[in-house]
Short mmCIF file of C-alpha atoms and ligand atoms in Angstrom, two decimals:
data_model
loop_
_atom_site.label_atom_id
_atom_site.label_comp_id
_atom_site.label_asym_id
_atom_site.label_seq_id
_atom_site.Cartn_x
_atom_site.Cartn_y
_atom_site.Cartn_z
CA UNK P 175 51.97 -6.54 -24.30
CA UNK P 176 53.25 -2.89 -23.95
CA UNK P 177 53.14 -2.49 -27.89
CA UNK P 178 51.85 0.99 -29.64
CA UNK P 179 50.38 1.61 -26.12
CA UNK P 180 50.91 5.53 -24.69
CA UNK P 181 51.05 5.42 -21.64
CA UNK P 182 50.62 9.23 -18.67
CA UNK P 183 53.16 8.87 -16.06
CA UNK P 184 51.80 11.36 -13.55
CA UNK P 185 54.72 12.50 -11.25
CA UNK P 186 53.39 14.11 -7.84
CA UNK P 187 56.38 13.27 -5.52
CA UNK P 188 57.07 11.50 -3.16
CA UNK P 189 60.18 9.50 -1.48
CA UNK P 190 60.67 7.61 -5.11
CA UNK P 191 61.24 11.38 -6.53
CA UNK P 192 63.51 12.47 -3.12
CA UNK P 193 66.93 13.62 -2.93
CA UNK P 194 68.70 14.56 0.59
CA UNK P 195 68.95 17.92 1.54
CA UNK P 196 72.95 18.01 2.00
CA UNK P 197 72.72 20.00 5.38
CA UNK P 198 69.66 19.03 7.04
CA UNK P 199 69.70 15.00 5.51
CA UNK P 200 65.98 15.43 5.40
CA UNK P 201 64.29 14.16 2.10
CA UNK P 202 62.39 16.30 -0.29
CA UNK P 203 60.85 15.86 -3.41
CA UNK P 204 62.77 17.31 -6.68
CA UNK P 205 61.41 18.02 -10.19
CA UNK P 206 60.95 15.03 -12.46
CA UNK P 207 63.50 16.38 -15.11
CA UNK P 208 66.17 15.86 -12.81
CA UNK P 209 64.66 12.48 -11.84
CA UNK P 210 64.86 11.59 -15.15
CA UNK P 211 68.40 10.74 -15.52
CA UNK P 212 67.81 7.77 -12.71
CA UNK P 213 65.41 6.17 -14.91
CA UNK P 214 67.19 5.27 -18.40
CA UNK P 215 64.93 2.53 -18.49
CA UNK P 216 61.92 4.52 -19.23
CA UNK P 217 63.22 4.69 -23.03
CA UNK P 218 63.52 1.12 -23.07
CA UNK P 219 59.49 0.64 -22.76
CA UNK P 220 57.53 -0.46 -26.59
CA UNK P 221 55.38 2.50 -25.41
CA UNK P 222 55.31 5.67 -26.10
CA UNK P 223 55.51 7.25 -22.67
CA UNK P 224 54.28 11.36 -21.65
CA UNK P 225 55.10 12.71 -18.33
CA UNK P 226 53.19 15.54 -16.45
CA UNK P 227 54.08 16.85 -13.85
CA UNK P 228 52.55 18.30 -10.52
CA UNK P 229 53.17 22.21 -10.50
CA UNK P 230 55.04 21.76 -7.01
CA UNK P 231 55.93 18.00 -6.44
CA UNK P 232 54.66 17.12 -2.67
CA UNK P 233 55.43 14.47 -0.09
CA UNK P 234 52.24 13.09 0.58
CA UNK P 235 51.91 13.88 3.80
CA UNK P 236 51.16 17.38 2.07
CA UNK P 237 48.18 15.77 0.08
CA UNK P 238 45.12 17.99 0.10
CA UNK P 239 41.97 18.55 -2.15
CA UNK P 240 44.04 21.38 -4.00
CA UNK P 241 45.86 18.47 -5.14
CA UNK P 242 43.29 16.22 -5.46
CA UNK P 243 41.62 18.56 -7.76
CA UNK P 244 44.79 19.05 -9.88
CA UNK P 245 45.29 15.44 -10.15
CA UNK P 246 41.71 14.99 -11.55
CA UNK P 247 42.59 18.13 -13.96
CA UNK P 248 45.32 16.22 -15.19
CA UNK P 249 43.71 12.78 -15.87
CA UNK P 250 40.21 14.59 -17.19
CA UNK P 251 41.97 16.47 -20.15
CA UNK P 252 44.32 13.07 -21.03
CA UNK P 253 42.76 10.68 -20.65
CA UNK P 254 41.09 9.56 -23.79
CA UNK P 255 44.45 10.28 -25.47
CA UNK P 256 46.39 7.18 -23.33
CA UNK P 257 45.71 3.57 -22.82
CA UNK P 258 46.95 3.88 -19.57
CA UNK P 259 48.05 5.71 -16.48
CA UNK P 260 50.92 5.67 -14.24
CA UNK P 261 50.77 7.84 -10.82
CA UNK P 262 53.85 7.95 -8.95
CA UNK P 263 53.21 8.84 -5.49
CA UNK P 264 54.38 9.21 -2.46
CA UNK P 265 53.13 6.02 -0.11
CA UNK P 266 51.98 7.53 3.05
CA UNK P 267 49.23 9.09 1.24
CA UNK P 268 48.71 6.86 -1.91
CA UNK P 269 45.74 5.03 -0.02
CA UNK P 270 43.65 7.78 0.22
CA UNK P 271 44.58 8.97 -3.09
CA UNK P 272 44.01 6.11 -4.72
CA UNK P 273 40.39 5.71 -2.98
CA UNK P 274 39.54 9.49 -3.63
CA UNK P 275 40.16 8.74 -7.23
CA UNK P 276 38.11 5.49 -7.56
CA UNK P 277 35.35 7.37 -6.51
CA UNK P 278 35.72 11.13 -7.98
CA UNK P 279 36.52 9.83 -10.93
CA UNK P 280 33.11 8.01 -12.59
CA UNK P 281 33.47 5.37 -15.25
CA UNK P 282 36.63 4.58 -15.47
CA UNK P 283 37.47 1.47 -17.67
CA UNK P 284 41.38 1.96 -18.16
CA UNK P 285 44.62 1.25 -16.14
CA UNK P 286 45.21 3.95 -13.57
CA UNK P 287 48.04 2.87 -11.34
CA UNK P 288 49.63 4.13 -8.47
CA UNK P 289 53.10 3.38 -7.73
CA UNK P 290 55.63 4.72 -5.56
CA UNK P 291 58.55 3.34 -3.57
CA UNK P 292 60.25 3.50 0.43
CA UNK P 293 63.79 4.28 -1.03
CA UNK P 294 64.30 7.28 -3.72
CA UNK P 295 64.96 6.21 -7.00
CA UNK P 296 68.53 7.42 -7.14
CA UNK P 297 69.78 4.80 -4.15
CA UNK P 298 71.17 1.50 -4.95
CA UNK P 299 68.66 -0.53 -2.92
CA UNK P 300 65.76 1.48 -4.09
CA UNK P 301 62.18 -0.12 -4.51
CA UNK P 302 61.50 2.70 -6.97
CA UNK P 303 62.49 1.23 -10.12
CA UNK P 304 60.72 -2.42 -9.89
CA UNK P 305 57.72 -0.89 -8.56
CA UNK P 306 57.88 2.10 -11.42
CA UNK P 307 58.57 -0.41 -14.14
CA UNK P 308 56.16 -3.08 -13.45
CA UNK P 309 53.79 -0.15 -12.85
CA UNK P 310 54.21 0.97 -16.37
CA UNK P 311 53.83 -2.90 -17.55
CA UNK P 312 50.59 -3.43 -16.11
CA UNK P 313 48.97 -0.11 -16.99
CA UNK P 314 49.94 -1.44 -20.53
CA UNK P 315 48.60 -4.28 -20.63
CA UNK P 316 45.81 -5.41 -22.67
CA UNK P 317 44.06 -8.66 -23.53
CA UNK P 318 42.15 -8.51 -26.62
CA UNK P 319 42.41 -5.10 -27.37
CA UNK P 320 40.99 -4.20 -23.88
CA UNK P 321 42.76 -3.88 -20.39
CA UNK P 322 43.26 -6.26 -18.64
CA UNK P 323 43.35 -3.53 -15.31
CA UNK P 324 40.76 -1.13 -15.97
CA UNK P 325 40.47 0.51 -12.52
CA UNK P 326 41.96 2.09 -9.93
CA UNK P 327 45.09 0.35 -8.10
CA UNK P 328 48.24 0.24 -6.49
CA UNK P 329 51.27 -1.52 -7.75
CA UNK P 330 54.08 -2.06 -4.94
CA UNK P 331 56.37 -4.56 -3.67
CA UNK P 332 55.64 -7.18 -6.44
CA UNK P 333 51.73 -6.76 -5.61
CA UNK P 334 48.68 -5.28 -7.58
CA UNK P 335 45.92 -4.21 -5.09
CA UNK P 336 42.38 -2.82 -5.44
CA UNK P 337 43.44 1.18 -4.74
CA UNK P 338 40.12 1.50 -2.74
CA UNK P 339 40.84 -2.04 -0.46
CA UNK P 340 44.87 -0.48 0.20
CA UNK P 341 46.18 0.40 3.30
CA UNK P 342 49.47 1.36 4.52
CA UNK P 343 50.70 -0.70 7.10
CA UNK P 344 54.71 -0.94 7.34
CA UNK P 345 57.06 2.37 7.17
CA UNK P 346 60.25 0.19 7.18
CA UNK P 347 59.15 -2.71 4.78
CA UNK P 348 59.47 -2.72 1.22
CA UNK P 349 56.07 -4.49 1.41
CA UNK P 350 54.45 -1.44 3.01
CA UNK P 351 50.95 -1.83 1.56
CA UNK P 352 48.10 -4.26 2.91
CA UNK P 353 44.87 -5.39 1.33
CA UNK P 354 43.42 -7.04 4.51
CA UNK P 355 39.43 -7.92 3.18
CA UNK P 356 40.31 -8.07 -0.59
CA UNK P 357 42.50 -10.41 -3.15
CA UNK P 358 45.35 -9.23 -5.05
CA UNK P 359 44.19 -7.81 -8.68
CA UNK P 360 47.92 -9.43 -9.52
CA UNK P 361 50.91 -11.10 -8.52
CA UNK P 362 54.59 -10.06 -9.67
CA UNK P 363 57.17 -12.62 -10.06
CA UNK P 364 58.76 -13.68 -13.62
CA UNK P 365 55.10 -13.66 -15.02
CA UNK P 366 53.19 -10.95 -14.05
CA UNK P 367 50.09 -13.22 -12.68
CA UNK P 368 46.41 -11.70 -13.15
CA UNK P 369 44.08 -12.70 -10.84
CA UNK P 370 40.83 -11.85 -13.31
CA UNK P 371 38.27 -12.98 -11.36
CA UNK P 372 38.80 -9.95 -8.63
CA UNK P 373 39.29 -7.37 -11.54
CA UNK P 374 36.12 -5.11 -11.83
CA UNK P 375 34.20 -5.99 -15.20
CA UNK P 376 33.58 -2.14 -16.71
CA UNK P 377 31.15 -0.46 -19.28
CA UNK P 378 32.23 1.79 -22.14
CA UNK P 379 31.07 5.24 -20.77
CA UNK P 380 32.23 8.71 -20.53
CA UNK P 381 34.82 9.19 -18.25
CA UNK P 382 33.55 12.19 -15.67
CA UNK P 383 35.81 13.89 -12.84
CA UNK P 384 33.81 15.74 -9.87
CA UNK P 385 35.70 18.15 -8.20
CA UNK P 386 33.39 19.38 -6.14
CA UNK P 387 34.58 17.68 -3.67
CA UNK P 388 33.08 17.80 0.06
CA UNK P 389 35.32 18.26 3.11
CA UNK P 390 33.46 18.75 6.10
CA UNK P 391 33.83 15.77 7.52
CA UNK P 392 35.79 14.08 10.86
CA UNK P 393 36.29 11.07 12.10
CA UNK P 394 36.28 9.66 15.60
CA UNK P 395 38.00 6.86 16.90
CA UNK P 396 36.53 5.64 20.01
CA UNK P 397 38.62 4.60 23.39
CA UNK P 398 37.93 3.47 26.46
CA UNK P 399 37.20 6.41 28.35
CA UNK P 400 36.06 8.67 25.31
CA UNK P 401 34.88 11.59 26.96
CA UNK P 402 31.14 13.40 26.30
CA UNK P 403 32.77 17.19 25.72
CA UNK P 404 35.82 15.68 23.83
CA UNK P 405 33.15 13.99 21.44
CA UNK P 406 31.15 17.15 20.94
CA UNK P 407 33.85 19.44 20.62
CA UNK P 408 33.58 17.25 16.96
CA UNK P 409 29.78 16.84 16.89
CA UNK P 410 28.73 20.54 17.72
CA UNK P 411 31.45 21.44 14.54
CA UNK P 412 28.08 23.77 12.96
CA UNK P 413 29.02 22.70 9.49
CA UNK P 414 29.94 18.77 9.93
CA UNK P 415 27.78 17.08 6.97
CA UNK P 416 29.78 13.62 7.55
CA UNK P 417 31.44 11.73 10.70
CA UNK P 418 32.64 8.28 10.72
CA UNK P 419 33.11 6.74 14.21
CA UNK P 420 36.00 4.14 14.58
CA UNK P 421 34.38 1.31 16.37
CA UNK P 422 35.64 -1.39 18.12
CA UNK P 423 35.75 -5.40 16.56
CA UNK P 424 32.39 -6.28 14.70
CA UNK P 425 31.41 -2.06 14.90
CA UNK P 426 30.78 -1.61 18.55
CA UNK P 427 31.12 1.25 20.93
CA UNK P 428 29.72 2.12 24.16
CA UNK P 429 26.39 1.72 25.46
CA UNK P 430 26.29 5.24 27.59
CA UNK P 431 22.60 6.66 26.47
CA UNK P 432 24.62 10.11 26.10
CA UNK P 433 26.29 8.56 22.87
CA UNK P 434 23.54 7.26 21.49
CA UNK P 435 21.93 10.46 21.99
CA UNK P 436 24.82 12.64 20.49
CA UNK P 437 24.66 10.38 17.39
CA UNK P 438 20.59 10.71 16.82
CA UNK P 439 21.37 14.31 17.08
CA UNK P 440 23.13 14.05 14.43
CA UNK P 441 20.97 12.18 12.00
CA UNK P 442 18.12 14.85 12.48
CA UNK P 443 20.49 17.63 11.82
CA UNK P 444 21.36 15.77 8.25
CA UNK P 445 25.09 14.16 8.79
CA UNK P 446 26.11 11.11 7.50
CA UNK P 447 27.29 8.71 10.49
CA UNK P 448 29.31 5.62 9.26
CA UNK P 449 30.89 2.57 11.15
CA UNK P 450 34.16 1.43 10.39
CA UNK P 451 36.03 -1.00 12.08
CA UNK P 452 39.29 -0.53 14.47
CA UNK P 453 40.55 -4.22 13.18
CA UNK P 454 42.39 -4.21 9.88
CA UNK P 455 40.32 -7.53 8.82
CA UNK P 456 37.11 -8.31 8.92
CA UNK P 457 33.54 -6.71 8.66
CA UNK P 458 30.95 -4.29 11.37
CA UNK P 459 28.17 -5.99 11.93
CA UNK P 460 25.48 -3.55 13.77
CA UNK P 461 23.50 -5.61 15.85
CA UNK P 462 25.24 -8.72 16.38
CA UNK P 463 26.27 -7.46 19.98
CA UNK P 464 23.84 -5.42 22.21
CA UNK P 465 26.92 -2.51 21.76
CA UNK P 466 26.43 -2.10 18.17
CA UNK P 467 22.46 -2.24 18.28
CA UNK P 468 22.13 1.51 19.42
CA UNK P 469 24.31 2.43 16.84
CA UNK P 470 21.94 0.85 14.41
CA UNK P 471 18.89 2.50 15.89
CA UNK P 472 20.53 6.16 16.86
CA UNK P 473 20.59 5.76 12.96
CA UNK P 474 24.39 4.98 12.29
CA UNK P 475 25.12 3.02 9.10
CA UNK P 476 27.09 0.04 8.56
CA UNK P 477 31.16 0.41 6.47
CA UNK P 478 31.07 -2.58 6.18
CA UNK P 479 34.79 -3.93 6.05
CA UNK P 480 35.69 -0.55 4.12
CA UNK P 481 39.05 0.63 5.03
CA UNK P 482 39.59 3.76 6.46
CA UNK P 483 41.02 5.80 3.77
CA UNK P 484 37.67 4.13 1.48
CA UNK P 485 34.94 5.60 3.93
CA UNK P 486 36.34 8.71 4.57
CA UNK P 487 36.55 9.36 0.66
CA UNK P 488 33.47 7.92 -0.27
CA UNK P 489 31.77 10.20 2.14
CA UNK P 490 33.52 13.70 0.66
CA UNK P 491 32.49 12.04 -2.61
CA UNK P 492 29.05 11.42 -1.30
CA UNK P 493 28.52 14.57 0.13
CA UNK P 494 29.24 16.33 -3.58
CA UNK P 495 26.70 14.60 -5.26
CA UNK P 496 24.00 17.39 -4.61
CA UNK P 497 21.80 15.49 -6.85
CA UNK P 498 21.30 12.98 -4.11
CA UNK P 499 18.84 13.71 -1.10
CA UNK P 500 20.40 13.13 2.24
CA UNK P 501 18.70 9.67 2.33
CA UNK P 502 20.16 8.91 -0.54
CA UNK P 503 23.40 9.86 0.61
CA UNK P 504 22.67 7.18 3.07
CA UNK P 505 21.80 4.89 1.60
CA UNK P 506 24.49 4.57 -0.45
CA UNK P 507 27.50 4.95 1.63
CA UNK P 508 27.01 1.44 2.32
CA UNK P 509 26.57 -0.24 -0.98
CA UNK P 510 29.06 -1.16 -3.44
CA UNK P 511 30.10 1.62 -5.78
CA UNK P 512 33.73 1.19 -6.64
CA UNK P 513 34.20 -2.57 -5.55
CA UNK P 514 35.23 -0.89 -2.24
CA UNK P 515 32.75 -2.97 0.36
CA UNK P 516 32.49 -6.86 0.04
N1 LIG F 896 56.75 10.81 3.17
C1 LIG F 896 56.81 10.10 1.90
C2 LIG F 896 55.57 10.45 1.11
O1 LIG F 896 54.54 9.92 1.35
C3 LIG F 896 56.90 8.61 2.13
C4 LIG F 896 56.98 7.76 0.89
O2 LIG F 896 56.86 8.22 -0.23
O3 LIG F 896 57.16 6.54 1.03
O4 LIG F 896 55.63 11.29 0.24
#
């Protein structure tokens, strides 16, 4: 029910927000009062709804930790005033958006839900307004007086998905977003469809932002034929404090000693290495083939069957915590914080 709920729609851009430029036909983002106008049905909601606005609306290919740390500005000071929140965002980056926020953001037990759309909300066809309204629906929703959402997700194409298990996988589907080791939060159709038993149980606690965040991190995705200066060009970076390697299958790469040896480097010099898988399903398993054991001994850790956009996050997130040692660090990149790892 979305009665005497207020709801935040956060507007950052995005194709949903686009308009054509007239001479180039490229598409660019435009201010949400002019968006407005598209969207009658936003009076229509039983909620009282509050729009803020980025200060310059982005695509997201544009995202950065500027924005990042505006975004968490924006939720941290309204938070406690709204039952829920609506992010409307562009898609190519609302993955790693959405995972940043699961982790920066600590304890949160209310709807924040990204949404977004392939066409802008002005064109006939356009995605926008489903995946906006149903957005604005769920982030509403309650079941007892408590959410029935209260995490982080991403609301498109009729489907409600963990925002920290999201990838993007189509740039010409309306279904553009992919949840490959994790079940839908929620299914769209003439009831919206809950599936509570993959919704995070949550505590009553402070909400906390950290914008600290960390950003001296890379990633390396190994090939056939990786070369030993084209690795180190990354691994002699002076100020790396994170690196995950993009393995192969069940988190294997190759058995050259000089790659085990880079890596070990590593680990003595205090960087967080973490496996991730190339496949879009399934889980690394260190060990399990003789090409994954040195990994596991040059002191690599398993990512379990995180997504890309989730590891890379996590470790920026990690990395800010200067409370933790670097063990510590370690040891929990690859435990459950955010529902993020199975
Ligand atoms: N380039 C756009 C963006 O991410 C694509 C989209 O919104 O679908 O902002």
């Amino acid at each position: 029910m979305t009665g005497h709920s207020n709801l935040l729609l956060i507007y950052t851009g995005g194709t949903i927000g686009m308009v054509e430029d007239p001479e180039t036909g490229a598409l660019h983002p435009i201010d949400f009062d002019h968006l407005q106008n598209e969207i009658p049905e936003l009076k229509k909601f039983d909620c009282h709804i509050t729009v803020e606005s980025l200060k310059k609306p982005i695509d997201s290919s544009n995202m950065n930790l500027l924005v990042w740390i505006e975004l968490l500005e924006i939720i941290e000071t309204y938070y406690d005033r709204y039952d829920g929140i609506v992010i409307m965002h562009g898609s190519d980056t609302m993955a790693y958006t959405a995972s940043a926020m699961s982790f920066l953001l600590e304890n949160v037990n209310k709807p924040i839900i990204f949404t977004g759309s392939q066409l802008p909300i002005g064109k006939i066809r356009t995605d926008g307004k489903e995946n906006l309204i149903t957005a604005i629906e769920i982030a509403t929703a309650k079941e007892n007086g408590k959410p029935i959402v209260p995490e982080v997700a991403i609301y498109f194409e009729y489907s409600l998905y963990r925002g920290n298990r999201t990838t993007k996988i189509s740039a010409e589907n309306f279904e553009a977003f992919q949840s490959p080791n994790y079940p839908l939060l929620a299914e769209a159709g003439v009831h919206i469809k809950y599936n509570r038993f993959a919704i995070r149980k949550v505590d009553d606690k402070q909400l906390i932002a950290r914008k600290d965040i960390v950003d001296n991190v890379a990633s390396i995705k190994v090939f056939p034929g990786l070369r030993k200066d084209v690795f180190q060009a990354i691994t002699n970076l002076s100020n790396l404090k994170g690196l995950i390697l993009e393995t192969f299958g069940s988190g294997n790469a190759p058995s050259d000693s000089w790659f085990a040896e880079e890596i070990q480097k590593l680990d003595k010099r205090g960087v967080v290495v973490l496996n991730i898988t190339q496949c879009t399903g399934g889980s690394v398993m260190q060990g399990k083939y003789e090409t994954g054991v040195h990994l596991e001994h040059a002191g690599v850790l398993s990512g379990g069957d995180m997504t890309f956009e989730a590891a890379i996050t996590k470790i920026m997130y990690l990395l800010s915590c200067t409370e933790l040692s670097f063990e510590e660090k370690k040891e929990y990149v690859g435990k459950n914080m955010r529902g993020e790892i199975s």
